[in-house]
mmCIF file with all atom_site columns, C-alpha atoms in Angstrom:
data_model
loop_
_atom_site.group_PDB
_atom_site.id
_atom_site.type_symbol
_atom_site.label_atom_id
_atom_site.label_alt_id
_atom_site.label_comp_id
_atom_site.label_asym_id
_atom_site.label_entity_id
_atom_site.label_seq_id
_atom_site.pdbx_PDB_ins_code
_atom_site.Cartn_x
_atom_site.Cartn_y
_atom_site.Cartn_z
_atom_site.occupancy
_atom_site.B_iso_or_equiv
_atom_site.pdbx_formal_charge
_atom_site.auth_seq_id
_atom_site.auth_comp_id
_atom_site.auth_asym_id
_atom_site.auth_atom_id
_atom_site.pdbx_PDB_model_num
ATOM 1   C CA . SER A 1 1   ? 97.245  76.949  99.268  1.00 0.00 ? 1   SER A CA 1
ATOM 2   C CA . GLN A 1 2   ? 93.772  76.848  99.422  1.00 0.00 ? 2   GLN A CA 1
ATOM 3   C CA . GLN A 1 3   ? 92.402  75.111  101.984 1.00 0.00 ? 3   GLN A CA 1
ATOM 4   C CA . GLY A 1 4   ? 88.622  74.872  101.729 1.00 0.00 ? 4   GLY A CA 1
ATOM 5   C CA . GLU A 1 5   ? 86.912  74.636  98.461  1.00 0.00 ? 5   GLU A CA 1
ATOM 6   C CA . GLU A 1 6   ? 83.632  75.660  98.369  1.00 0.00 ? 6   GLU A CA 1
ATOM 7   C CA . ASP A 1 7   ? 80.638  74.343  95.964  1.00 0.00 ? 7   ASP A CA 1
ATOM 8   C CA . PRO A 1 8   ? 78.722  75.646  94.075  1.00 0.00 ? 8   PRO A CA 1
ATOM 9   C CA . GLN A 1 9   ? 80.836  78.501  92.777  1.00 0.00 ? 9   GLN A CA 1
ATOM 10  C CA . ALA A 1 10  ? 77.922  80.171  92.215  1.00 0.00 ? 10  ALA A CA 1
ATOM 11  C CA . LEU A 1 11  ? 73.987  79.511  93.017  1.00 0.00 ? 11  LEU A CA 1
ATOM 12  C CA . SER A 1 12  ? 70.990  81.520  92.189  1.00 0.00 ? 12  SER A CA 1
ATOM 13  C CA . ILE A 1 13  ? 67.651  80.730  93.581  1.00 0.00 ? 13  ILE A CA 1
ATOM 14  C CA . GLN A 1 14  ? 64.409  82.400  93.996  1.00 0.00 ? 14  GLN A CA 1
ATOM 15  C CA . GLU A 1 15  ? 63.527  83.801  97.233  1.00 0.00 ? 15  GLU A CA 1
ATOM 16  C CA . GLY A 1 16  ? 61.874  81.841  100.078 1.00 0.00 ? 16  GLY A CA 1
ATOM 17  C CA . GLU A 1 17  ? 64.043  78.712  98.801  1.00 0.00 ? 17  GLU A CA 1
ATOM 18  C CA . ASN A 1 18  ? 66.571  77.298  100.400 1.00 0.00 ? 18  ASN A CA 1
ATOM 19  C CA . ALA A 1 19  ? 70.291  77.523  99.899  1.00 0.00 ? 19  ALA A CA 1
ATOM 20  C CA . THR A 1 20  ? 73.214  75.086  100.456 1.00 0.00 ? 20  THR A CA 1
ATOM 21  C CA . MET A 1 21  ? 76.580  75.550  99.828  1.00 0.00 ? 21  MET A CA 1
ATOM 22  C CA . ASN A 1 22  ? 79.365  73.026  100.540 1.00 0.00 ? 22  ASN A CA 1
ATOM 23  C CA . CYS A 1 23  ? 82.953  73.283  101.899 1.00 0.00 ? 23  CYS A CA 1
ATOM 24  C CA . SER A 1 24  ? 85.655  70.802  101.723 1.00 0.00 ? 24  SER A CA 1
ATOM 25  C CA . TYR A 1 25  ? 89.314  70.945  103.405 1.00 0.00 ? 25  TYR A CA 1
ATOM 26  C CA . LYS A 1 26  ? 92.227  68.912  103.152 1.00 0.00 ? 26  LYS A CA 1
ATOM 27  C CA . THR A 1 27  ? 94.070  68.633  106.744 1.00 0.00 ? 27  THR A CA 1
ATOM 28  C CA . SER A 1 28  ? 92.690  68.276  110.428 1.00 0.00 ? 28  SER A CA 1
ATOM 29  C CA . ILE A 1 29  ? 91.352  71.228  111.728 1.00 0.00 ? 29  ILE A CA 1
ATOM 30  C CA . ASN A 1 30  ? 90.325  73.130  115.111 1.00 0.00 ? 30  ASN A CA 1
ATOM 31  C CA . ASN A 1 31  ? 87.526  74.255  113.828 1.00 0.00 ? 31  ASN A CA 1
ATOM 32  C CA . LEU A 1 32  ? 85.503  75.801  110.575 1.00 0.00 ? 32  LEU A CA 1
ATOM 33  C CA . GLN A 1 33  ? 84.156  79.260  110.231 1.00 0.00 ? 33  GLN A CA 1
ATOM 34  C CA . TRP A 1 34  ? 81.477  80.502  107.551 1.00 0.00 ? 34  TRP A CA 1
ATOM 35  C CA . TYR A 1 35  ? 81.714  84.169  106.418 1.00 0.00 ? 35  TYR A CA 1
ATOM 36  C CA . ARG A 1 36  ? 79.770  86.463  104.215 1.00 0.00 ? 36  ARG A CA 1
ATOM 37  C CA . GLN A 1 37  ? 80.505  89.116  101.861 1.00 0.00 ? 37  GLN A CA 1
ATOM 38  C CA . ASN A 1 38  ? 78.652  91.595  100.431 1.00 0.00 ? 38  ASN A CA 1
ATOM 39  C CA . SER A 1 39  ? 80.231  93.357  97.136  1.00 0.00 ? 39  SER A CA 1
ATOM 40  C CA . GLY A 1 40  ? 82.830  95.482  98.021  1.00 0.00 ? 40  GLY A CA 1
ATOM 41  C CA . ARG A 1 41  ? 82.607  95.002  101.477 1.00 0.00 ? 41  ARG A CA 1
ATOM 42  C CA . GLY A 1 42  ? 84.360  93.255  104.193 1.00 0.00 ? 42  GLY A CA 1
ATOM 43  C CA . LEU A 1 43  ? 83.706  89.897  105.282 1.00 0.00 ? 43  LEU A CA 1
ATOM 44  C CA . VAL A 1 44  ? 81.529  89.445  108.252 1.00 0.00 ? 44  VAL A CA 1
ATOM 45  C CA . HIS A 1 45  ? 81.716  86.320  110.463 1.00 0.00 ? 45  HIS A CA 1
ATOM 46  C CA . LEU A 1 46  ? 77.980  84.093  110.223 1.00 0.00 ? 46  LEU A CA 1
ATOM 47  C CA . ILE A 1 47  ? 79.025  81.356  112.649 1.00 0.00 ? 47  ILE A CA 1
ATOM 48  C CA . LEU A 1 48  ? 81.761  78.661  113.680 1.00 0.00 ? 48  LEU A CA 1
ATOM 49  C CA . ILE A 1 49  ? 81.591  74.800  114.352 1.00 0.00 ? 49  ILE A CA 1
ATOM 50  C CA . ARG A 1 50  ? 84.339  73.150  116.450 1.00 0.00 ? 50  ARG A CA 1
ATOM 51  C CA . SER A 1 51  ? 85.632  69.949  115.246 1.00 0.00 ? 51  SER A CA 1
ATOM 52  C CA . ASN A 1 52  ? 83.944  67.974  117.935 1.00 0.00 ? 52  ASN A CA 1
ATOM 53  C CA . GLU A 1 53  ? 80.492  69.258  116.859 1.00 0.00 ? 53  GLU A CA 1
ATOM 54  C CA . ARG A 1 54  ? 78.397  67.984  113.869 1.00 0.00 ? 54  ARG A CA 1
ATOM 55  C CA . GLU A 1 55  ? 75.774  70.700  113.821 1.00 0.00 ? 55  GLU A CA 1
ATOM 56  C CA . LYS A 1 56  ? 74.664  74.087  114.494 1.00 0.00 ? 56  LYS A CA 1
ATOM 57  C CA . HIS A 1 57  ? 72.021  76.317  114.280 1.00 0.00 ? 57  HIS A CA 1
ATOM 58  C CA . SER A 1 58  ? 72.166  80.103  114.406 1.00 0.00 ? 58  SER A CA 1
ATOM 59  C CA . GLY A 1 59  ? 68.791  81.916  113.300 1.00 0.00 ? 59  GLY A CA 1
ATOM 60  C CA . ARG A 1 60  ? 67.991  80.631  109.569 1.00 0.00 ? 60  ARG A CA 1
ATOM 61  C CA . LEU A 1 61  ? 71.781  79.540  109.292 1.00 0.00 ? 61  LEU A CA 1
ATOM 62  C CA . ARG A 1 62  ? 72.219  75.706  109.890 1.00 0.00 ? 62  ARG A CA 1
ATOM 63  C CA . VAL A 1 63  ? 76.011  74.586  109.286 1.00 0.00 ? 63  VAL A CA 1
ATOM 64  C CA . THR A 1 64  ? 77.010  70.520  109.694 1.00 0.00 ? 64  THR A CA 1
ATOM 65  C CA . LEU A 1 65  ? 80.499  69.159  109.713 1.00 0.00 ? 65  LEU A CA 1
ATOM 66  C CA . ASP A 1 66  ? 81.677  65.725  108.688 1.00 0.00 ? 66  ASP A CA 1
ATOM 67  C CA . THR A 1 67  ? 85.298  65.501  109.724 1.00 0.00 ? 67  THR A CA 1
ATOM 68  C CA . SER A 1 68  ? 85.468  61.721  108.392 1.00 0.00 ? 68  SER A CA 1
ATOM 69  C CA . LYS A 1 69  ? 84.706  63.307  104.977 1.00 0.00 ? 69  LYS A CA 1
ATOM 70  C CA . LYS A 1 70  ? 86.603  66.808  105.594 1.00 0.00 ? 70  LYS A CA 1
ATOM 71  C CA . SER A 1 71  ? 83.371  68.733  104.460 1.00 0.00 ? 71  SER A CA 1
ATOM 72  C CA . SER A 1 72  ? 80.879  71.094  105.696 1.00 0.00 ? 72  SER A CA 1
ATOM 73  C CA . SER A 1 73  ? 77.584  72.388  104.549 1.00 0.00 ? 73  SER A CA 1
ATOM 74  C CA . LEU A 1 74  ? 75.880  75.823  105.177 1.00 0.00 ? 74  LEU A CA 1
ATOM 75  C CA . LEU A 1 75  ? 72.195  75.792  104.537 1.00 0.00 ? 75  LEU A CA 1
ATOM 76  C CA . ILE A 1 76  ? 70.143  79.236  104.562 1.00 0.00 ? 76  ILE A CA 1
ATOM 77  C CA . THR A 1 77  ? 66.564  78.553  104.952 1.00 0.00 ? 77  THR A CA 1
ATOM 78  C CA . ALA A 1 78  ? 63.805  80.743  103.630 1.00 0.00 ? 78  ALA A CA 1
ATOM 79  C CA . SER A 1 79  ? 65.950  82.758  101.637 1.00 0.00 ? 79  SER A CA 1
ATOM 80  C CA . ARG A 1 80  ? 65.466  86.569  101.180 1.00 0.00 ? 80  ARG A CA 1
ATOM 81  C CA . ALA A 1 81  ? 66.700  88.910  98.663  1.00 0.00 ? 81  ALA A CA 1
ATOM 82  C CA . ALA A 1 82  ? 69.389  90.176  101.409 1.00 0.00 ? 82  ALA A CA 1
ATOM 83  C CA . ASP A 1 83  ? 71.044  87.191  101.820 1.00 0.00 ? 83  ASP A CA 1
ATOM 84  C CA . THR A 1 84  ? 72.831  87.763  98.037  1.00 0.00 ? 84  THR A CA 1
ATOM 85  C CA . ALA A 1 85  ? 76.452  87.863  98.873  1.00 0.00 ? 85  ALA A CA 1
ATOM 86  C CA . SER A 1 86  ? 79.403  85.681  98.647  1.00 0.00 ? 86  SER A CA 1
ATOM 87  C CA . TYR A 1 87  ? 79.859  83.303  101.361 1.00 0.00 ? 87  TYR A CA 1
ATOM 88  C CA . PHE A 1 88  ? 83.205  81.723  102.535 1.00 0.00 ? 88  PHE A CA 1
ATOM 89  C CA . CYS A 1 89  ? 84.219  78.946  104.287 1.00 0.00 ? 89  CYS A CA 1
ATOM 90  C CA . ALA A 1 90  ? 87.553  79.203  106.368 1.00 0.00 ? 90  ALA A CA 1
ATOM 91  C CA . THR A 1 91  ? 89.567  76.587  108.512 1.00 0.00 ? 91  THR A CA 1
ATOM 92  C CA . ASP A 1 92  ? 91.724  77.114  111.539 1.00 0.00 ? 92  ASP A CA 1
ATOM 93  C CA . ARG A 1 93  ? 94.056  74.272  111.097 1.00 0.00 ? 93  ARG A CA 1
ATOM 94  C CA . VAL A 1 94  ? 95.518  71.929  113.742 1.00 0.00 ? 94  VAL A CA 1
ATOM 95  C CA . GLY A 1 95  ? 99.024  72.806  114.279 1.00 0.00 ? 95  GLY A CA 1
ATOM 96  C CA . GLN A 1 96  ? 99.177  75.752  112.699 1.00 0.00 ? 96  GLN A CA 1
ATOM 97  C CA . GLY A 1 97  ? 100.593 77.553  116.080 1.00 0.00 ? 97  GLY A CA 1
ATOM 98  C CA . ALA A 1 98  ? 99.676  80.910  114.655 1.00 0.00 ? 98  ALA A CA 1
ATOM 99  C CA . GLN A 1 99  ? 96.208  80.982  114.368 1.00 0.00 ? 99  GLN A CA 1
ATOM 100 C CA . LYS A 1 100 ? 95.709  81.533  110.729 1.00 0.00 ? 100 LYS A CA 1
ATOM 101 C CA . LEU A 1 101 ? 92.433  80.892  108.979 1.00 0.00 ? 101 LEU A CA 1
ATOM 102 C CA . VAL A 1 102 ? 92.493  79.617  105.509 1.00 0.00 ? 102 VAL A CA 1
ATOM 103 C CA . PHE A 1 103 ? 89.615  80.657  103.037 1.00 0.00 ? 103 PHE A CA 1
ATOM 104 C CA . GLY A 1 104 ? 88.205  78.790  100.199 1.00 0.00 ? 104 GLY A CA 1
ATOM 105 C CA . GLN A 1 105 ? 87.014  80.802  97.151  1.00 0.00 ? 105 GLN A CA 1
ATOM 106 C CA . GLY A 1 106 ? 83.778  81.237  98.165  1.00 0.00 ? 106 GLY A CA 1
ATOM 107 C CA . THR A 1 107 ? 80.092  80.740  96.742  1.00 0.00 ? 107 THR A CA 1
ATOM 108 C CA . ARG A 1 108 ? 78.359  83.554  95.127  1.00 0.00 ? 108 ARG A CA 1
ATOM 109 C CA . LEU A 1 109 ? 74.588  83.472  96.125  1.00 0.00 ? 109 LEU A CA 1
ATOM 110 C CA . THR A 1 110 ? 71.779  85.101  94.306  1.00 0.00 ? 110 THR A CA 1
ATOM 111 C CA . ILE A 1 111 ? 68.469  85.291  95.491  1.00 0.00 ? 111 ILE A CA 1
ATOM 112 C CA . ASN A 1 112 ? 65.905  86.560  92.867  1.00 0.00 ? 112 ASN A CA 1
ATOM 113 C CA . PRO A 1 113 ? 63.113  88.293  94.130  1.00 0.00 ? 113 PRO A CA 1
ATOM 114 C CA . ASP B 2 1   ? 81.484  101.452 118.465 1.00 0.00 ? 1   ASP B CA 1
ATOM 115 C CA . GLY B 2 2   ? 84.430  98.850  118.120 1.00 0.00 ? 2   GLY B CA 1
ATOM 116 C CA . GLY B 2 3   ? 85.379  97.874  114.761 1.00 0.00 ? 3   GLY B CA 1
ATOM 117 C CA . ILE B 2 4   ? 88.351  97.991  112.481 1.00 0.00 ? 4   ILE B CA 1
ATOM 118 C CA . THR B 2 5   ? 89.084  101.064 110.274 1.00 0.00 ? 5   THR B CA 1
ATOM 119 C CA . GLN B 2 6   ? 90.502  100.625 106.776 1.00 0.00 ? 6   GLN B CA 1
ATOM 120 C CA . SER B 2 7   ? 91.779  103.716 104.991 1.00 0.00 ? 7   SER B CA 1
ATOM 121 C CA . PRO B 2 8   ? 91.444  104.963 102.344 1.00 0.00 ? 8   PRO B CA 1
ATOM 122 C CA . LYS B 2 9   ? 88.525  103.124 101.027 1.00 0.00 ? 9   LYS B CA 1
ATOM 123 C CA . TYR B 2 10  ? 89.759  103.818 97.066  1.00 0.00 ? 10  TYR B CA 1
ATOM 124 C CA . LEU B 2 11  ? 93.445  104.442 96.306  1.00 0.00 ? 11  LEU B CA 1
ATOM 125 C CA . PHE B 2 12  ? 95.255  104.980 92.849  1.00 0.00 ? 12  PHE B CA 1
ATOM 126 C CA . ARG B 2 13  ? 99.212  104.965 92.531  1.00 0.00 ? 13  ARG B CA 1
ATOM 127 C CA . LYS B 2 14  ? 101.854 104.929 89.463  1.00 0.00 ? 14  LYS B CA 1
ATOM 128 C CA . GLU B 2 15  ? 103.471 101.617 88.616  1.00 0.00 ? 15  GLU B CA 1
ATOM 129 C CA . GLY B 2 16  ? 106.677 102.078 91.010  1.00 0.00 ? 16  GLY B CA 1
ATOM 130 C CA . GLN B 2 17  ? 105.772 103.847 93.595  1.00 0.00 ? 17  GLN B CA 1
ATOM 131 C CA . ASN B 2 18  ? 104.930 102.522 96.966  1.00 0.00 ? 18  ASN B CA 1
ATOM 132 C CA . VAL B 2 19  ? 101.685 102.756 99.072  1.00 0.00 ? 19  VAL B CA 1
ATOM 133 C CA . THR B 2 20  ? 100.684 102.026 102.423 1.00 0.00 ? 20  THR B CA 1
ATOM 134 C CA . LEU B 2 21  ? 97.106  101.295 103.383 1.00 0.00 ? 21  LEU B CA 1
ATOM 135 C CA . SER B 2 22  ? 96.143  101.954 106.992 1.00 0.00 ? 22  SER B CA 1
ATOM 136 C CA . CYS B 2 23  ? 94.485  99.630  109.586 1.00 0.00 ? 23  CYS B CA 1
ATOM 137 C CA . GLU B 2 24  ? 93.542  100.463 112.799 1.00 0.00 ? 24  GLU B CA 1
ATOM 138 C CA . GLN B 2 25  ? 91.403  98.346  115.324 1.00 0.00 ? 25  GLN B CA 1
ATOM 139 C CA . ASN B 2 26  ? 89.683  99.295  118.920 1.00 0.00 ? 26  ASN B CA 1
ATOM 140 C CA . LEU B 2 27  ? 88.911  96.042  119.518 1.00 0.00 ? 27  LEU B CA 1
ATOM 141 C CA . ASN B 2 28  ? 92.090  95.387  122.120 1.00 0.00 ? 28  ASN B CA 1
ATOM 142 C CA . HIS B 2 29  ? 92.535  92.366  119.624 1.00 0.00 ? 29  HIS B CA 1
ATOM 143 C CA . ASP B 2 30  ? 96.380  90.694  119.930 1.00 0.00 ? 30  ASP B CA 1
ATOM 144 C CA . ALA B 2 31  ? 96.282  89.273  116.491 1.00 0.00 ? 31  ALA B CA 1
ATOM 145 C CA . MET B 2 32  ? 95.932  91.234  113.421 1.00 0.00 ? 32  MET B CA 1
ATOM 146 C CA . TYR B 2 33  ? 96.118  89.980  109.607 1.00 0.00 ? 33  TYR B CA 1
ATOM 147 C CA . TRP B 2 34  ? 96.254  91.187  106.030 1.00 0.00 ? 34  TRP B CA 1
ATOM 148 C CA . TYR B 2 35  ? 94.561  89.424  103.262 1.00 0.00 ? 35  TYR B CA 1
ATOM 149 C CA . ARG B 2 36  ? 94.465  90.129  99.569  1.00 0.00 ? 36  ARG B CA 1
ATOM 150 C CA . GLN B 2 37  ? 91.549  89.135  97.439  1.00 0.00 ? 37  GLN B CA 1
ATOM 151 C CA . ASP B 2 38  ? 91.473  89.355  93.592  1.00 0.00 ? 38  ASP B CA 1
ATOM 152 C CA . PRO B 2 39  ? 88.441  89.307  91.825  1.00 0.00 ? 39  PRO B CA 1
ATOM 153 C CA . GLY B 2 40  ? 85.714  86.609  91.727  1.00 0.00 ? 40  GLY B CA 1
ATOM 154 C CA . GLN B 2 41  ? 88.382  84.856  94.226  1.00 0.00 ? 41  GLN B CA 1
ATOM 155 C CA . GLY B 2 42  ? 89.002  84.277  97.678  1.00 0.00 ? 42  GLY B CA 1
ATOM 156 C CA . LEU B 2 43  ? 91.416  85.706  100.456 1.00 0.00 ? 43  LEU B CA 1
ATOM 157 C CA . ARG B 2 44  ? 95.136  85.076  100.272 1.00 0.00 ? 44  ARG B CA 1
ATOM 158 C CA . LEU B 2 45  ? 97.026  85.683  103.373 1.00 0.00 ? 45  LEU B CA 1
ATOM 159 C CA . ILE B 2 46  ? 99.821  88.142  103.258 1.00 0.00 ? 46  ILE B CA 1
ATOM 160 C CA . TYR B 2 47  ? 101.175 89.023  106.654 1.00 0.00 ? 47  TYR B CA 1
ATOM 161 C CA . TYR B 2 48  ? 99.983  88.409  110.363 1.00 0.00 ? 48  TYR B CA 1
ATOM 162 C CA . SER B 2 49  ? 101.007 90.027  113.369 1.00 0.00 ? 49  SER B CA 1
ATOM 163 C CA . GLN B 2 50  ? 100.301 88.171  117.129 1.00 0.00 ? 50  GLN B CA 1
ATOM 164 C CA . ILE B 2 51  ? 101.642 90.725  119.452 1.00 0.00 ? 51  ILE B CA 1
ATOM 165 C CA . VAL B 2 52  ? 103.058 93.903  118.865 1.00 0.00 ? 52  VAL B CA 1
ATOM 166 C CA . ASN B 2 53  ? 106.674 94.199  117.579 1.00 0.00 ? 53  ASN B CA 1
ATOM 167 C CA . ASP B 2 54  ? 106.384 91.031  116.035 1.00 0.00 ? 54  ASP B CA 1
ATOM 168 C CA . PHE B 2 55  ? 104.967 89.754  112.453 1.00 0.00 ? 55  PHE B CA 1
ATOM 169 C CA . GLN B 2 56  ? 105.294 86.714  110.545 1.00 0.00 ? 56  GLN B CA 1
ATOM 170 C CA . LYS B 2 57  ? 104.780 85.966  106.718 1.00 0.00 ? 57  LYS B CA 1
ATOM 171 C CA . GLY B 2 58  ? 102.047 84.611  105.281 1.00 0.00 ? 58  GLY B CA 1
ATOM 172 C CA . ASP B 2 59  ? 101.238 82.818  101.568 1.00 0.00 ? 59  ASP B CA 1
ATOM 173 C CA . ILE B 2 60  ? 102.051 85.984  99.175  1.00 0.00 ? 60  ILE B CA 1
ATOM 174 C CA . ALA B 2 61  ? 104.182 88.116  101.423 1.00 0.00 ? 61  ALA B CA 1
ATOM 175 C CA . GLU B 2 62  ? 106.776 88.972  98.351  1.00 0.00 ? 62  GLU B CA 1
ATOM 176 C CA . GLY B 2 63  ? 106.311 92.629  97.668  1.00 0.00 ? 63  GLY B CA 1
ATOM 177 C CA . TYR B 2 64  ? 104.914 93.881  100.661 1.00 0.00 ? 64  TYR B CA 1
ATOM 178 C CA . SER B 2 65  ? 106.335 94.687  104.130 1.00 0.00 ? 65  SER B CA 1
ATOM 179 C CA . VAL B 2 66  ? 104.170 95.333  107.544 1.00 0.00 ? 66  VAL B CA 1
ATOM 180 C CA . SER B 2 67  ? 104.795 97.037  110.727 1.00 0.00 ? 67  SER B CA 1
ATOM 181 C CA . ARG B 2 68  ? 103.430 96.743  114.566 1.00 0.00 ? 68  ARG B CA 1
ATOM 182 C CA . GLU B 2 69  ? 104.855 99.408  116.499 1.00 0.00 ? 69  GLU B CA 1
ATOM 183 C CA . LYS B 2 70  ? 101.108 99.707  118.547 1.00 0.00 ? 70  LYS B CA 1
ATOM 184 C CA . LYS B 2 71  ? 98.712  97.048  119.294 1.00 0.00 ? 71  LYS B CA 1
ATOM 185 C CA . GLU B 2 72  ? 95.599  99.232  117.309 1.00 0.00 ? 72  GLU B CA 1
ATOM 186 C CA . SER B 2 73  ? 97.641  99.695  114.162 1.00 0.00 ? 73  SER B CA 1
ATOM 187 C CA . PHE B 2 74  ? 99.018  97.148  111.420 1.00 0.00 ? 74  PHE B CA 1
ATOM 188 C CA . PRO B 2 75  ? 100.036 99.179  108.545 1.00 0.00 ? 75  PRO B CA 1
ATOM 189 C CA . LEU B 2 76  ? 100.825 97.736  104.716 1.00 0.00 ? 76  LEU B CA 1
ATOM 190 C CA . THR B 2 77  ? 102.981 99.040  102.376 1.00 0.00 ? 77  THR B CA 1
ATOM 191 C CA . VAL B 2 78  ? 102.692 97.380  98.999  1.00 0.00 ? 78  VAL B CA 1
ATOM 192 C CA . THR B 2 79  ? 106.234 98.323  97.283  1.00 0.00 ? 79  THR B CA 1
ATOM 193 C CA . SER B 2 80  ? 107.052 98.624  94.010  1.00 0.00 ? 80  SER B CA 1
ATOM 194 C CA . ALA B 2 81  ? 108.489 94.873  94.011  1.00 0.00 ? 81  ALA B CA 1
ATOM 195 C CA . GLN B 2 82  ? 104.690 93.727  93.948  1.00 0.00 ? 82  GLN B CA 1
ATOM 196 C CA . LYS B 2 83  ? 103.851 92.585  90.492  1.00 0.00 ? 83  LYS B CA 1
ATOM 197 C CA . ASN B 2 84  ? 100.789 92.983  90.637  1.00 0.00 ? 84  ASN B CA 1
ATOM 198 C CA . PRO B 2 85  ? 99.372  95.346  92.948  1.00 0.00 ? 85  PRO B CA 1
ATOM 199 C CA . THR B 2 86  ? 95.994  96.024  91.671  1.00 0.00 ? 86  THR B CA 1
ATOM 200 C CA . ALA B 2 87  ? 93.647  93.925  94.084  1.00 0.00 ? 87  ALA B CA 1
ATOM 201 C CA . PHE B 2 88  ? 91.311  94.430  97.038  1.00 0.00 ? 88  PHE B CA 1
ATOM 202 C CA . TYR B 2 89  ? 92.888  94.277  100.363 1.00 0.00 ? 89  TYR B CA 1
ATOM 203 C CA . LEU B 2 90  ? 91.008  93.489  103.525 1.00 0.00 ? 90  LEU B CA 1
ATOM 204 C CA . CYS B 2 91  ? 92.394  93.774  107.291 1.00 0.00 ? 91  CYS B CA 1
ATOM 205 C CA . ALA B 2 92  ? 91.266  91.727  109.946 1.00 0.00 ? 92  ALA B CA 1
ATOM 206 C CA . SER B 2 93  ? 91.978  91.135  113.550 1.00 0.00 ? 93  SER B CA 1
ATOM 207 C CA . ARG B 2 94  ? 90.772  88.268  116.113 1.00 0.00 ? 94  ARG B CA 1
ATOM 208 C CA . SER B 2 95  ? 91.525  87.838  120.197 1.00 0.00 ? 95  SER B CA 1
ATOM 209 C CA . GLN B 2 96  ? 94.326  86.068  120.775 1.00 0.00 ? 96  GLN B CA 1
ATOM 210 C CA . GLY B 2 97  ? 94.680  82.742  123.296 1.00 0.00 ? 97  GLY B CA 1
ATOM 211 C CA . SER B 2 98  ? 91.948  81.037  121.648 1.00 0.00 ? 98  SER B CA 1
ATOM 212 C CA . TYR B 2 99  ? 91.480  78.988  118.225 1.00 0.00 ? 99  TYR B CA 1
ATOM 213 C CA . ASN B 2 100 ? 87.672  79.543  118.432 1.00 0.00 ? 100 ASN B CA 1
ATOM 214 C CA . SER B 2 101 ? 87.274  82.948  117.703 1.00 0.00 ? 101 SER B CA 1
ATOM 215 C CA . PRO B 2 102 ? 86.425  84.807  114.555 1.00 0.00 ? 102 PRO B CA 1
ATOM 216 C CA . LEU B 2 103 ? 88.064  87.058  112.653 1.00 0.00 ? 103 LEU B CA 1
ATOM 217 C CA . HIS B 2 104 ? 86.744  90.730  112.339 1.00 0.00 ? 104 HIS B CA 1
ATOM 218 C CA . PHE B 2 105 ? 87.334  92.534  109.247 1.00 0.00 ? 105 PHE B CA 1
ATOM 219 C CA . GLY B 2 106 ? 87.296  96.100  107.906 1.00 0.00 ? 106 GLY B CA 1
ATOM 220 C CA . ASN B 2 107 ? 85.751  96.984  105.208 1.00 0.00 ? 107 ASN B CA 1
ATOM 221 C CA . GLY B 2 108 ? 88.736  97.016  102.828 1.00 0.00 ? 108 GLY B CA 1
ATOM 222 C CA . THR B 2 109 ? 90.654  99.421  100.258 1.00 0.00 ? 109 THR B CA 1
ATOM 223 C CA . ARG B 2 110 ? 90.745  98.946  96.749  1.00 0.00 ? 110 ARG B CA 1
ATOM 224 C CA . LEU B 2 111 ? 93.932  99.320  95.381  1.00 0.00 ? 111 LEU B CA 1
ATOM 225 C CA . THR B 2 112 ? 94.643  100.493 91.641  1.00 0.00 ? 112 THR B CA 1
ATOM 226 C CA . VAL B 2 113 ? 97.861  100.772 90.107  1.00 0.00 ? 113 VAL B CA 1
ATOM 227 C CA . THR B 2 114 ? 98.584  101.827 86.646  1.00 0.00 ? 114 THR B CA 1
#
């Protein structure tokens, strides 16, 4: 079953604009992670936010986490054509014991030059 | 450089044949995972292993088998019992002992069965 649901499924913006993607989940989590996937390649880890954190930054990335609403957002500022990729959220659920990450279906981001 | 190597990149098989996908890592990670990705979809967990000689089924294990005889290697066999084997298969690993560690992925094997 899918834990994370990304929104929107696809996003197309102009270079230089900011891109915001959202992720909702259903059960309590230890942490939430965002990954990027270029077409036909493996996923690359971007950022991890723990359940007791509310906001985290890494370069042009900003992630927020609202555990009361069971949601997270990923903001990419000053987008570049090279940011074109699919972005996935993944949750590390509480009580799983086996450290399984569960992925959402992703947001396909297109940056138009 | 440390990383995960999946081979081959592309694999073609006839229906009814078993096929084994290779995954090797030199990151010294205890935990390894196999995911399946269908076009435009997210990742679904097939099998995972937290330690050598031990592995557990994920959400879609039917028609697949794995082994974990060495820490570095976690091969996946797609058997003839898997009804829709054509997909993109991703192997990943992570360090054990902490929930707050990211997954490291290989670049995938695209399997086509006709």
